[in-house]
């Protein structure tokens, strides 16, 4: 009760409370931090030789070590350490000269040893940052980005072992230990994310960079990338952060955004009602669109970290020097180079650079084609990607090789076929990828129209459209495209639109 808003009547009944005015959500300061777990792409587990393959029969990729049986000792996975350090190099982290392993003690059915081998005070990577790529914000938000070019700081990247997979049934739970012991990186951000949309962009960008480096496929549907969210709100003027709530059980980047929008509003409503928030872990129910209480939140001291006595510390100097040679050209670097070297638009460069395989495909096609790279980029983005998306194929499985796509673009550039005819050739290539585009064009009867006949059609169209001709000569050059369309219609698609447009402009401008 708020004494300043109520008093007791003589007969003892309280007056109705006058509710405090609600503060708009926009007036609260939102602070978000993300803990991203990423399975490292290795052939064997972190501390044993069991396979890490996905989709095997349950409990078949197991041994005494990853089952936590007495007397089984862990052995470090060299590649997992190298890939984690490579991740740090891509994200501008530093690596301590000595890194060590710790035991994080807790009991869950999916942790057979009752402790997890992890890293506490000397992880493999410290600091660094994740840039928020403009094109990785939600499309409905890209015109309203508050802080373009923002970077989110990283606290650390440490390496640990994954737990088993639990599946909960109506009256029981089953556990598959195939996943237990898989190398797992945890990337912890600084609490510098201010909106759900920034969290969305952070995860998309991080996913891109990890895939670029070959660290992981980072597929959330396969559990290769998982995210826990820490979020708090506080009123303006309050310096200390609000009470931290952790969110779990989000299986997509879009779900993270939805969960944050709901949880931020829930916390604001609680504070508006005069209630206190308690540090806790909540789960996201995506079907219902709400967060649900799980448990009180543990702190670091609850896990009783102490150095693992079975594992020696790692000296990282030589590993860092070796992995520095494997740092790839990152998406933003590749996009900038595409703009500079191939003179394509910023949008096209970002679309092409977003997928490393797509970028490699475009570059191979551009180098094989005599056409301007802009035309090749258009074909890759508008035609190749359309077909790949329709058939749910990755770029690596495209039946049309870069050289075949380049050959199709060259036919258009040479005036042998029109764009519409070239699309028909591409359709034929999609079904018969070993064929030559020029042979397909000849078989389809796509021979260049007689130049004299086309000139005659151009003259006819000019004669039939004197008003349009006058407007073009008066400065309205856009109408040239209208006349080009009329000539193409009269030629039944056989004329080359580029040559028609060039001829029209020569006659009129």
Short mmCIF file of C-alpha atoms in Angstrom, two decimals:
data_model
loop_
_atom_site.label_atom_id
_atom_site.label_comp_id
_atom_site.label_asym_id
_atom_site.label_seq_id
_atom_site.Cartn_x
_atom_site.Cartn_y
_atom_site.Cartn_z
CA UNK A 1 0.00 0.00 0.00
CA UNK A 2 1.13 3.54 -0.73
CA UNK A 3 0.28 5.72 2.32
CA UNK A 4 0.28 8.90 0.29
CA UNK A 5 -2.54 7.50 -1.85
CA UNK A 6 -4.85 5.91 0.74
CA UNK A 7 -6.20 6.40 4.26
CA UNK A 8 -8.60 4.54 6.56
CA UNK A 9 -12.24 5.55 6.98
CA UNK A 10 -13.74 5.57 10.51
CA UNK A 11 -15.33 2.14 10.01
CA UNK A 12 -11.93 0.68 9.09
CA UNK A 13 -12.39 0.08 5.37
CA UNK A 14 -9.56 1.37 3.16
CA UNK A 15 -10.21 3.76 0.34
CA UNK A 16 -9.52 2.29 -3.14
CA UNK A 17 -5.91 2.62 -4.18
CA UNK A 18 -5.18 5.21 -6.81
CA UNK A 19 -2.78 3.36 -9.15
CA UNK A 20 0.58 4.86 -9.84
CA UNK A 21 0.93 6.07 -13.42
CA UNK A 22 2.57 3.47 -15.67
CA UNK A 23 5.86 4.47 -17.21
CA UNK A 24 6.14 3.72 -20.95
CA UNK A 25 8.48 0.89 -21.80
CA UNK A 26 10.60 3.32 -23.84
CA UNK A 27 11.43 5.20 -20.63
CA UNK A 28 13.14 2.20 -19.04
CA UNK A 29 16.80 1.42 -19.71
CA UNK A 30 17.15 -2.09 -21.11
CA UNK A 31 20.37 -4.05 -20.71
CA UNK A 32 20.93 -7.37 -22.49
CA UNK A 33 23.83 -9.80 -22.43
CA UNK A 34 24.07 -13.04 -24.41
CA UNK A 35 25.76 -16.33 -23.60
CA UNK A 36 26.13 -18.26 -26.85
CA UNK A 37 27.10 -21.93 -26.84
CA UNK A 38 28.53 -23.21 -30.11
CA UNK A 39 29.52 -26.81 -30.84
CA UNK A 40 33.00 -26.88 -32.37
CA UNK A 41 33.28 -28.88 -35.58
CA UNK A 42 35.62 -31.74 -34.69
CA UNK A 43 35.56 -35.43 -35.52
CA UNK A 44 35.89 -36.52 -31.89
CA UNK A 45 34.68 -35.30 -28.51
CA UNK A 46 36.48 -32.87 -26.22
CA UNK A 47 38.08 -35.37 -23.85
CA UNK A 48 37.74 -38.76 -25.59
CA UNK A 49 37.84 -40.37 -29.01
CA UNK A 50 34.08 -40.87 -29.53
CA UNK A 51 32.57 -39.53 -32.76
CA UNK A 52 30.60 -36.28 -32.76
CA UNK A 53 28.38 -37.16 -35.75
CA UNK A 54 24.74 -35.97 -35.67
CA UNK A 55 21.72 -38.25 -36.01
CA UNK A 56 23.23 -41.53 -34.78
CA UNK A 57 21.22 -44.08 -32.80
CA UNK A 58 20.94 -42.90 -29.18
CA UNK A 59 23.74 -43.82 -26.79
CA UNK A 60 25.99 -45.39 -29.44
CA UNK A 61 28.80 -42.77 -29.55
CA UNK A 62 29.82 -43.23 -25.93
CA UNK A 63 32.71 -44.57 -23.87
CA UNK A 64 33.73 -44.70 -20.17
CA UNK A 65 35.16 -41.15 -20.34
CA UNK A 66 32.10 -39.32 -21.74
CA UNK A 67 29.83 -41.47 -19.55
CA UNK A 68 31.78 -40.37 -16.47
CA UNK A 69 32.63 -43.88 -15.31
CA UNK A 70 35.11 -44.25 -12.42
CA UNK A 71 38.77 -44.35 -13.42
CA UNK A 72 38.30 -42.88 -16.91
CA UNK A 73 40.66 -39.95 -17.56
CA UNK A 74 40.18 -37.05 -20.02
CA UNK A 75 42.58 -36.26 -22.90
CA UNK A 76 42.50 -32.80 -24.54
CA UNK A 77 41.22 -32.40 -28.11
CA UNK A 78 43.89 -30.37 -29.94
CA UNK A 79 41.65 -29.24 -32.80
CA UNK A 80 38.97 -27.93 -30.44
CA UNK A 81 41.55 -25.74 -28.74
CA UNK A 82 42.87 -24.50 -32.11
CA UNK A 83 39.37 -23.70 -33.39
CA UNK A 84 38.49 -21.79 -30.25
CA UNK A 85 41.64 -19.68 -30.52
CA UNK A 86 40.86 -19.11 -34.23
CA UNK A 87 37.41 -17.85 -33.20
CA UNK A 88 39.09 -15.44 -30.82
CA UNK A 89 41.41 -14.16 -33.53
CA UNK A 90 38.47 -13.51 -35.87
CA UNK A 91 36.74 -11.54 -33.11
CA UNK A 92 39.83 -9.56 -32.00
CA UNK A 93 40.20 -11.38 -28.68
CA UNK A 94 43.45 -11.80 -26.79
CA UNK A 95 44.67 -15.18 -25.52
CA UNK A 96 46.41 -15.56 -22.15
CA UNK A 97 49.83 -17.17 -22.30
CA UNK A 98 48.54 -19.93 -20.02
CA UNK A 99 44.99 -21.26 -20.02
CA UNK A 100 43.68 -23.85 -17.57
CA UNK A 101 40.74 -26.21 -17.01
CA UNK A 102 38.28 -26.17 -14.14
CA UNK A 103 35.49 -28.30 -12.75
CA UNK A 104 32.05 -26.71 -12.58
CA UNK A 105 30.11 -28.75 -10.04
CA UNK A 106 26.38 -29.36 -10.33
CA UNK A 107 23.99 -32.26 -10.66
CA UNK A 108 21.64 -32.72 -13.58
CA UNK A 109 20.66 -36.02 -15.18
CA UNK A 110 22.41 -34.91 -18.41
CA UNK A 111 25.79 -34.47 -16.65
CA UNK A 112 27.00 -37.99 -15.77
CA UNK A 113 30.07 -36.98 -13.71
CA UNK A 114 28.08 -34.46 -11.63
CA UNK A 115 30.60 -31.87 -12.79
CA UNK A 116 31.43 -30.28 -16.14
CA UNK A 117 34.99 -29.70 -17.32
CA UNK A 118 35.05 -26.02 -18.25
CA UNK A 119 37.19 -22.90 -17.83
CA UNK A 120 36.79 -20.25 -15.15
CA UNK A 121 39.46 -17.61 -14.55
CA UNK A 122 41.93 -18.40 -17.36
CA UNK A 123 39.87 -19.08 -20.51
CA UNK A 124 41.33 -19.40 -24.00
CA UNK A 125 40.09 -15.97 -25.16
CA UNK A 126 39.47 -12.63 -23.48
CA UNK A 127 37.93 -9.39 -24.76
CA UNK A 128 37.14 -8.82 -28.43
CA UNK A 129 33.90 -7.68 -30.05
CA UNK A 130 31.14 -8.70 -32.46
CA UNK A 131 30.20 -6.11 -35.13
CA UNK A 132 26.49 -5.67 -35.83
CA UNK A 133 26.22 -5.96 -39.62
CA UNK A 134 23.50 -3.71 -41.02
CA UNK A 135 21.97 -6.45 -43.19
CA UNK A 136 21.72 -8.80 -40.20
CA UNK A 137 19.15 -6.69 -38.38
CA UNK A 138 15.53 -7.81 -38.90
CA UNK A 139 14.33 -6.52 -42.28
CA UNK A 140 11.48 -4.59 -40.66
CA UNK A 141 14.03 -2.70 -38.54
CA UNK A 142 16.81 -1.92 -41.02
CA UNK A 143 15.53 1.59 -41.78
CA UNK A 144 15.46 2.52 -38.09
CA UNK A 145 18.82 1.30 -36.76
CA UNK A 146 19.67 3.48 -33.76
CA UNK A 147 23.45 2.91 -33.72
CA UNK A 148 24.78 1.96 -37.19
CA UNK A 149 28.21 0.35 -37.07
CA UNK A 150 27.89 -0.61 -33.40
CA UNK A 151 30.06 -3.36 -31.93
CA UNK A 152 29.20 -5.46 -28.90
CA UNK A 153 32.11 -6.25 -26.60
CA UNK A 154 32.96 -9.80 -25.60
CA UNK A 155 33.93 -10.72 -22.06
CA UNK A 156 35.46 -14.09 -22.90
CA UNK A 157 35.35 -17.26 -24.97
CA UNK A 158 35.94 -20.46 -23.06
CA UNK A 159 35.92 -24.11 -24.05
CA UNK A 160 34.04 -26.86 -22.26
CA UNK A 161 32.20 -30.13 -22.84
CA UNK A 162 28.56 -30.35 -23.87
CA UNK A 163 25.99 -32.24 -21.83
CA UNK A 164 23.70 -35.07 -22.90
CA UNK A 165 20.38 -34.47 -24.62
CA UNK A 166 17.25 -34.89 -22.50
CA UNK A 167 13.86 -35.59 -24.03
CA UNK A 168 10.87 -35.18 -21.73
CA UNK A 169 7.86 -37.44 -22.28
CA UNK A 170 4.47 -37.21 -20.49
CA UNK A 171 5.43 -39.64 -17.72
CA UNK A 172 9.19 -40.02 -18.07
CA UNK A 173 12.40 -38.58 -19.50
CA UNK A 174 15.01 -40.25 -21.70
CA UNK A 175 18.65 -39.24 -22.07
CA UNK A 176 20.94 -39.62 -25.10
CA UNK A 177 24.62 -39.36 -24.18
CA UNK A 178 25.83 -39.13 -27.80
CA UNK A 179 26.12 -35.35 -27.39
CA UNK A 180 27.80 -35.53 -23.97
CA UNK A 181 31.43 -34.47 -24.25
CA UNK A 182 31.14 -32.67 -27.60
CA UNK A 183 33.49 -29.62 -27.67
CA UNK A 184 31.45 -26.56 -26.79
CA UNK A 185 32.57 -22.94 -26.97
CA UNK A 186 30.80 -20.41 -24.80
CA UNK A 187 30.96 -16.82 -26.05
CA UNK A 188 29.92 -14.36 -23.36
CA UNK A 189 29.02 -10.81 -24.37
CA UNK A 190 29.34 -7.66 -22.33
CA UNK A 191 25.96 -6.24 -21.20
CA UNK A 192 25.96 -3.74 -24.06
CA UNK A 193 22.97 -4.87 -26.12
CA UNK A 194 20.08 -2.41 -25.81
CA UNK A 195 17.26 -3.84 -27.93
CA UNK A 196 15.93 -7.23 -29.10
CA UNK A 197 16.84 -6.15 -32.63
CA UNK A 198 20.48 -5.65 -31.64
CA UNK A 199 20.44 -9.12 -30.08
CA UNK A 200 19.06 -10.48 -33.37
CA UNK A 201 21.84 -8.79 -35.38
CA UNK A 202 24.50 -9.95 -32.88
CA UNK A 203 23.48 -13.60 -33.24
CA UNK A 204 23.20 -13.45 -37.03
CA UNK A 205 26.61 -11.82 -37.36
CA UNK A 206 28.26 -14.19 -34.90
CA UNK A 207 26.73 -17.15 -36.73
CA UNK A 208 28.11 -15.84 -40.05
CA UNK A 209 31.61 -15.34 -38.69
CA UNK A 210 31.77 -18.78 -37.07
CA UNK A 211 30.65 -20.42 -40.32
CA UNK A 212 33.19 -18.36 -42.30
CA UNK A 213 35.99 -19.65 -40.11
CA UNK A 214 34.86 -23.27 -40.42
CA UNK A 215 34.40 -23.35 -36.64
CA UNK A 216 30.91 -24.81 -36.80
CA UNK A 217 27.86 -25.14 -39.03
CA UNK A 218 26.16 -23.16 -36.23
CA UNK A 219 22.77 -24.74 -37.00
CA UNK A 220 20.32 -23.93 -34.19
CA UNK A 221 17.89 -26.65 -35.34
CA UNK A 222 20.60 -29.26 -34.74
CA UNK A 223 21.57 -27.74 -31.40
CA UNK A 224 24.96 -26.62 -32.73
CA UNK A 225 24.24 -23.05 -31.65
CA UNK A 226 22.30 -22.29 -28.48
CA UNK A 227 21.72 -19.04 -26.68
CA UNK A 228 20.94 -18.00 -23.10
CA UNK A 229 19.81 -14.41 -22.59
CA UNK A 230 20.34 -12.17 -19.57
CA UNK A 231 18.05 -9.15 -19.52
CA UNK A 232 17.27 -6.42 -16.99
CA UNK A 233 15.44 -3.11 -16.97
CA UNK A 234 15.89 -0.08 -14.74
CA UNK A 235 14.35 3.37 -14.53
CA UNK A 236 16.29 6.33 -15.88
CA UNK A 237 18.70 7.86 -13.43
CA UNK A 238 19.52 4.53 -11.77
CA UNK A 239 23.20 3.74 -12.36
CA UNK A 240 23.31 0.16 -11.15
CA UNK A 241 21.88 -2.50 -13.46
CA UNK A 242 18.42 -3.87 -12.79
CA UNK A 243 17.73 -7.38 -11.51
CA UNK A 244 19.02 -9.91 -14.04
CA UNK A 245 16.62 -12.48 -15.48
CA UNK A 246 18.04 -15.36 -17.53
CA UNK A 247 15.99 -16.77 -20.41
CA UNK A 248 16.42 -20.29 -21.76
CA UNK A 249 14.83 -22.64 -24.29
CA UNK A 250 15.07 -20.53 -27.45
CA UNK A 251 15.58 -22.56 -30.60
CA UNK A 252 15.93 -19.82 -33.20
CA UNK A 253 17.27 -16.30 -33.55
CA UNK A 254 13.75 -15.05 -34.22
CA UNK A 255 12.60 -16.72 -30.98
CA UNK A 256 15.27 -14.76 -29.08
CA UNK A 257 13.82 -11.53 -30.43
CA UNK A 258 10.25 -12.55 -29.56
CA UNK A 259 11.24 -13.70 -26.07
CA UNK A 260 13.06 -10.44 -25.34
CA UNK A 261 10.15 -8.27 -26.44
CA UNK A 262 7.81 -10.19 -24.14
CA UNK A 263 10.19 -10.36 -21.15
CA UNK A 264 11.13 -6.68 -21.31
CA UNK A 265 7.45 -5.72 -21.27
CA UNK A 266 6.78 -8.17 -18.39
CA UNK A 267 9.56 -6.66 -16.28
CA UNK A 268 8.38 -3.12 -17.01
CA UNK A 269 4.83 -4.07 -16.02
CA UNK A 270 6.08 -5.59 -12.74
CA UNK A 271 8.02 -2.46 -11.86
CA UNK A 272 5.07 -0.26 -12.80
CA UNK A 273 2.92 -2.29 -10.40
CA UNK A 274 5.40 -1.62 -7.59
CA UNK A 275 6.63 -5.22 -7.45
CA UNK A 276 10.22 -6.28 -6.92
CA UNK A 277 12.01 -8.56 -9.38
CA UNK A 278 14.14 -11.48 -8.18
CA UNK A 279 17.15 -12.93 -9.98
CA UNK A 280 15.94 -16.15 -11.60
CA UNK A 281 15.93 -18.33 -14.68
CA UNK A 282 12.84 -18.31 -16.87
CA UNK A 283 12.00 -20.40 -19.93
CA UNK A 284 10.51 -19.15 -23.19
CA UNK A 285 7.29 -20.87 -24.30
CA UNK A 286 7.25 -20.04 -28.00
CA UNK A 287 3.84 -21.64 -28.63
CA UNK A 288 2.17 -19.52 -25.96
CA UNK A 289 4.40 -16.50 -26.55
CA UNK A 290 5.21 -16.09 -22.84
CA UNK A 291 8.09 -16.57 -20.42
CA UNK A 292 7.63 -19.03 -17.53
CA UNK A 293 9.49 -19.29 -14.22
CA UNK A 294 11.98 -22.19 -13.98
CA UNK A 295 14.20 -21.77 -10.91
CA UNK A 296 16.16 -19.35 -8.80
CA UNK A 297 19.40 -18.29 -10.49
CA UNK A 298 22.72 -19.70 -9.34
CA UNK A 299 25.81 -17.52 -8.96
CA UNK A 300 29.37 -18.53 -9.80
CA UNK A 301 30.14 -19.51 -6.19
CA UNK A 302 27.29 -22.03 -6.27
CA UNK A 303 29.21 -24.10 -8.81
CA UNK A 304 32.29 -24.44 -6.54
CA UNK A 305 34.80 -24.03 -9.39
CA UNK A 306 38.24 -25.51 -8.78
CA UNK A 307 41.13 -26.51 -11.11
CA UNK A 308 40.71 -29.91 -12.77
CA UNK A 309 43.45 -32.15 -11.34
CA UNK A 310 43.45 -34.44 -14.40
CA UNK A 311 44.33 -31.82 -17.02
CA UNK A 312 47.49 -29.74 -17.37
CA UNK A 313 47.29 -26.03 -18.30
CA UNK A 314 47.82 -25.11 -21.97
CA UNK A 315 50.58 -22.77 -23.20
CA UNK A 316 48.93 -20.89 -26.05
CA UNK A 317 51.71 -18.86 -27.72
CA UNK A 318 52.63 -21.27 -30.52
CA UNK A 319 48.96 -22.17 -31.13
CA UNK A 320 48.05 -18.50 -31.59
CA UNK A 321 50.91 -17.97 -34.05
CA UNK A 322 49.88 -21.06 -36.01
CA UNK A 323 46.16 -20.22 -36.15
CA UNK A 324 46.78 -16.59 -37.14
CA UNK A 325 47.63 -17.90 -40.62
CA UNK A 326 44.15 -19.47 -40.87
CA UNK A 327 42.10 -16.32 -40.16
CA UNK A 328 39.86 -15.91 -43.23
CA UNK A 329 38.68 -12.76 -44.95
CA UNK A 330 35.63 -11.89 -42.84
CA UNK A 331 32.19 -11.01 -44.29
CA UNK A 332 32.53 -7.23 -43.90
CA UNK A 333 36.04 -7.33 -45.37
CA UNK A 334 34.89 -9.40 -48.33
CA UNK A 335 31.89 -7.15 -48.95
CA UNK A 336 34.13 -4.07 -48.99
CA UNK A 337 36.47 -5.74 -51.47
CA UNK A 338 33.60 -6.77 -53.73
CA UNK A 339 32.40 -3.17 -53.83
CA UNK A 340 35.87 -1.92 -54.68
CA UNK A 341 37.11 -4.62 -57.06
CA UNK A 342 33.89 -5.51 -58.86
CA UNK A 343 32.05 -2.17 -58.64
CA UNK A 344 28.82 -3.66 -57.35
CA UNK A 345 26.39 -2.01 -54.93
CA UNK A 346 26.71 -2.18 -51.16
CA UNK A 347 23.50 -4.21 -51.01
CA UNK A 348 24.70 -6.77 -53.57
CA UNK A 349 28.11 -7.02 -51.89
CA UNK A 350 26.53 -7.74 -48.50
CA UNK A 351 24.14 -10.34 -49.92
CA UNK A 352 26.97 -12.14 -51.69
CA UNK A 353 29.41 -11.93 -48.77
CA UNK A 354 26.86 -13.17 -46.22
CA UNK A 355 27.50 -16.78 -47.30
CA UNK A 356 31.11 -17.79 -47.87
CA UNK A 357 30.15 -20.41 -50.48
CA UNK A 358 27.94 -17.89 -52.30
CA UNK A 359 30.78 -15.35 -52.29
CA UNK A 360 33.16 -17.92 -53.75
CA UNK A 361 30.57 -18.85 -56.41
CA UNK A 362 30.08 -15.23 -57.46
CA UNK A 363 33.80 -14.55 -57.61
CA UNK A 364 34.42 -17.64 -59.75
CA UNK A 365 31.57 -16.69 -62.11
CA UNK A 366 32.68 -13.05 -62.35
CA UNK A 367 36.22 -14.10 -63.27
CA UNK A 368 34.88 -16.49 -65.95
CA UNK A 369 32.57 -13.94 -67.57
CA UNK A 370 33.32 -11.17 -70.05
CA UNK A 371 30.31 -9.20 -68.78
CA UNK A 372 30.49 -6.56 -66.09
CA UNK A 373 30.50 -8.10 -62.60
CA UNK A 374 27.27 -6.21 -61.78
CA UNK A 375 25.40 -8.35 -64.32
CA UNK A 376 26.91 -11.52 -62.92
CA UNK A 377 25.93 -10.42 -59.40
CA UNK A 378 22.35 -9.86 -60.56
CA UNK A 379 22.18 -13.37 -62.00
CA UNK A 380 23.62 -14.95 -58.88
CA UNK A 381 21.27 -13.07 -56.55
CA UNK A 382 18.07 -13.06 -58.61
CA UNK A 383 18.26 -16.33 -60.54
CA UNK A 384 20.63 -18.74 -58.82
CA UNK A 385 19.44 -17.95 -55.28
CA UNK A 386 15.80 -18.17 -56.39
CA UNK A 387 16.32 -21.73 -57.65
CA UNK A 388 18.37 -22.75 -54.61
CA UNK A 389 15.72 -21.42 -52.21
CA UNK A 390 12.88 -23.09 -54.08
CA UNK A 391 14.58 -26.48 -53.81
CA UNK A 392 16.08 -25.83 -50.36
CA UNK A 393 19.61 -26.47 -51.62
CA UNK A 394 22.86 -25.03 -50.23
CA UNK A 395 25.11 -23.16 -52.66
CA UNK A 396 27.62 -26.01 -52.55
CA UNK A 397 24.99 -28.32 -54.09
CA UNK A 398 24.07 -26.03 -57.00
CA UNK A 399 23.80 -28.12 -60.18
CA UNK A 400 24.83 -25.10 -62.29
CA UNK A 401 28.56 -24.45 -62.00
CA UNK A 402 29.89 -20.85 -61.90
CA UNK A 403 31.40 -21.21 -65.39
CA UNK A 404 28.02 -22.29 -66.84
CA UNK A 405 26.25 -19.32 -65.28
CA UNK A 406 29.01 -17.06 -66.63
CA UNK A 407 28.55 -18.55 -70.09
CA UNK A 408 24.82 -17.75 -69.95
CA UNK A 409 25.50 -14.14 -68.92
CA UNK A 410 28.01 -13.82 -71.78
CA UNK A 411 25.35 -14.83 -74.31
CA UNK A 412 23.22 -11.90 -73.13
CA UNK A 413 26.18 -9.54 -73.16
CA UNK A 414 27.07 -10.54 -76.73
CA UNK A 415 23.53 -9.92 -77.92
CA UNK A 416 23.03 -13.57 -78.86
CA UNK A 417 19.99 -13.97 -76.59
CA UNK A 418 17.67 -11.76 -74.55
CA UNK A 419 17.36 -11.92 -70.77
CA UNK A 420 14.14 -13.93 -71.04
CA UNK A 421 15.79 -16.38 -73.40
CA UNK A 422 18.78 -16.64 -71.07
CA UNK A 423 16.48 -17.57 -68.21
CA UNK A 424 15.11 -20.42 -70.32
CA UNK A 425 18.71 -21.54 -70.95
CA UNK A 426 19.38 -21.46 -67.21
CA UNK A 427 16.31 -23.63 -66.59
CA UNK A 428 17.69 -26.16 -69.08
CA UNK A 429 21.11 -26.00 -67.39
CA UNK A 430 19.48 -26.66 -64.01
CA UNK A 431 18.18 -29.95 -65.39
CA UNK A 432 21.26 -30.77 -67.51
CA UNK A 433 24.20 -29.01 -65.86
CA UNK A 434 26.90 -30.59 -68.05
CA UNK A 435 25.63 -28.96 -71.24
CA UNK A 436 27.07 -25.81 -72.82
CA UNK A 437 24.82 -22.70 -72.72
CA UNK A 438 25.65 -21.83 -76.36
CA UNK A 439 24.59 -25.30 -77.53
CA UNK A 440 21.30 -24.99 -75.60
CA UNK A 441 20.67 -21.59 -77.18
CA UNK A 442 21.20 -23.00 -80.66
CA UNK A 443 18.97 -26.01 -79.94
CA UNK A 444 16.20 -23.72 -78.68
CA UNK A 445 16.43 -21.63 -81.84
CA UNK A 446 17.66 -18.52 -80.04
CA UNK A 447 19.54 -17.11 -83.02
CA UNK A 448 20.23 -13.37 -83.14
CA UNK A 449 17.57 -11.54 -85.11
CA UNK A 450 18.53 -9.94 -88.41
CA UNK A 451 19.99 -6.52 -87.65
CA UNK A 452 18.30 -4.91 -90.64
CA UNK A 453 14.91 -6.27 -89.64
CA UNK A 454 15.32 -4.94 -86.10
CA UNK A 455 16.27 -1.47 -87.40
CA UNK A 456 13.12 -1.51 -89.49
CA UNK A 457 11.04 -2.36 -86.41
CA UNK A 458 12.70 0.46 -84.47
CA UNK A 459 11.78 2.94 -87.20
CA UNK A 460 8.18 1.67 -87.20
CA UNK A 461 7.91 2.10 -83.42
CA UNK A 462 9.35 5.64 -83.61
CA UNK A 463 6.86 6.56 -86.35
CA UNK A 464 3.95 5.12 -84.32
CA UNK A 465 4.88 7.05 -81.14
CA UNK A 466 5.61 10.67 -82.11
CA UNK A 467 4.48 12.03 -78.71
CA UNK A 468 6.87 9.75 -76.83
CA UNK A 469 9.70 10.71 -79.22
CA UNK A 470 9.04 14.41 -78.55
CA UNK A 471 9.08 13.86 -74.77
CA UNK A 472 12.38 11.95 -74.97
CA UNK A 473 13.96 14.70 -77.03
CA UNK A 474 12.60 17.14 -74.46
CA UNK A 475 14.59 15.40 -71.70
CA UNK A 476 12.42 12.50 -70.46
CA UNK A 477 14.98 9.76 -71.14
CA UNK A 478 13.07 7.16 -69.09
CA UNK A 479 10.62 6.75 -71.98
CA UNK A 480 13.40 5.06 -73.98
CA UNK A 481 12.60 1.94 -71.95
CA UNK A 482 8.97 2.14 -73.10
CA UNK A 483 10.04 2.22 -76.75
CA UNK A 484 12.46 -0.66 -76.15
CA UNK A 485 9.54 -2.70 -74.84
CA UNK A 486 7.51 -1.90 -77.94
CA UNK A 487 10.34 -3.07 -80.21
CA UNK A 488 10.79 -6.28 -78.19
CA UNK A 489 7.06 -6.96 -78.48
CA UNK A 490 7.13 -6.39 -82.23
CA UNK A 491 10.15 -8.73 -82.62
CA UNK A 492 8.42 -11.42 -80.52
CA UNK A 493 11.33 -11.36 -78.09
CA UNK A 494 14.03 -12.08 -80.66
CA UNK A 495 15.69 -8.67 -80.52
CA UNK A 496 18.42 -7.96 -77.99
CA UNK A 497 17.08 -5.31 -75.62
CA UNK A 498 20.50 -3.78 -75.01
CA UNK A 499 21.15 -3.32 -78.71
CA UNK A 500 17.63 -1.94 -79.22
CA UNK A 501 18.08 0.57 -76.40
CA UNK A 502 21.50 1.62 -77.72
CA UNK A 503 20.05 2.11 -81.20
CA UNK A 504 17.12 4.14 -79.87
CA UNK A 505 19.37 6.37 -77.83
CA UNK A 506 21.63 6.93 -80.85
CA UNK A 507 18.63 8.02 -82.93
CA UNK A 508 16.98 10.22 -80.29
CA UNK A 509 19.60 11.64 -77.92
#
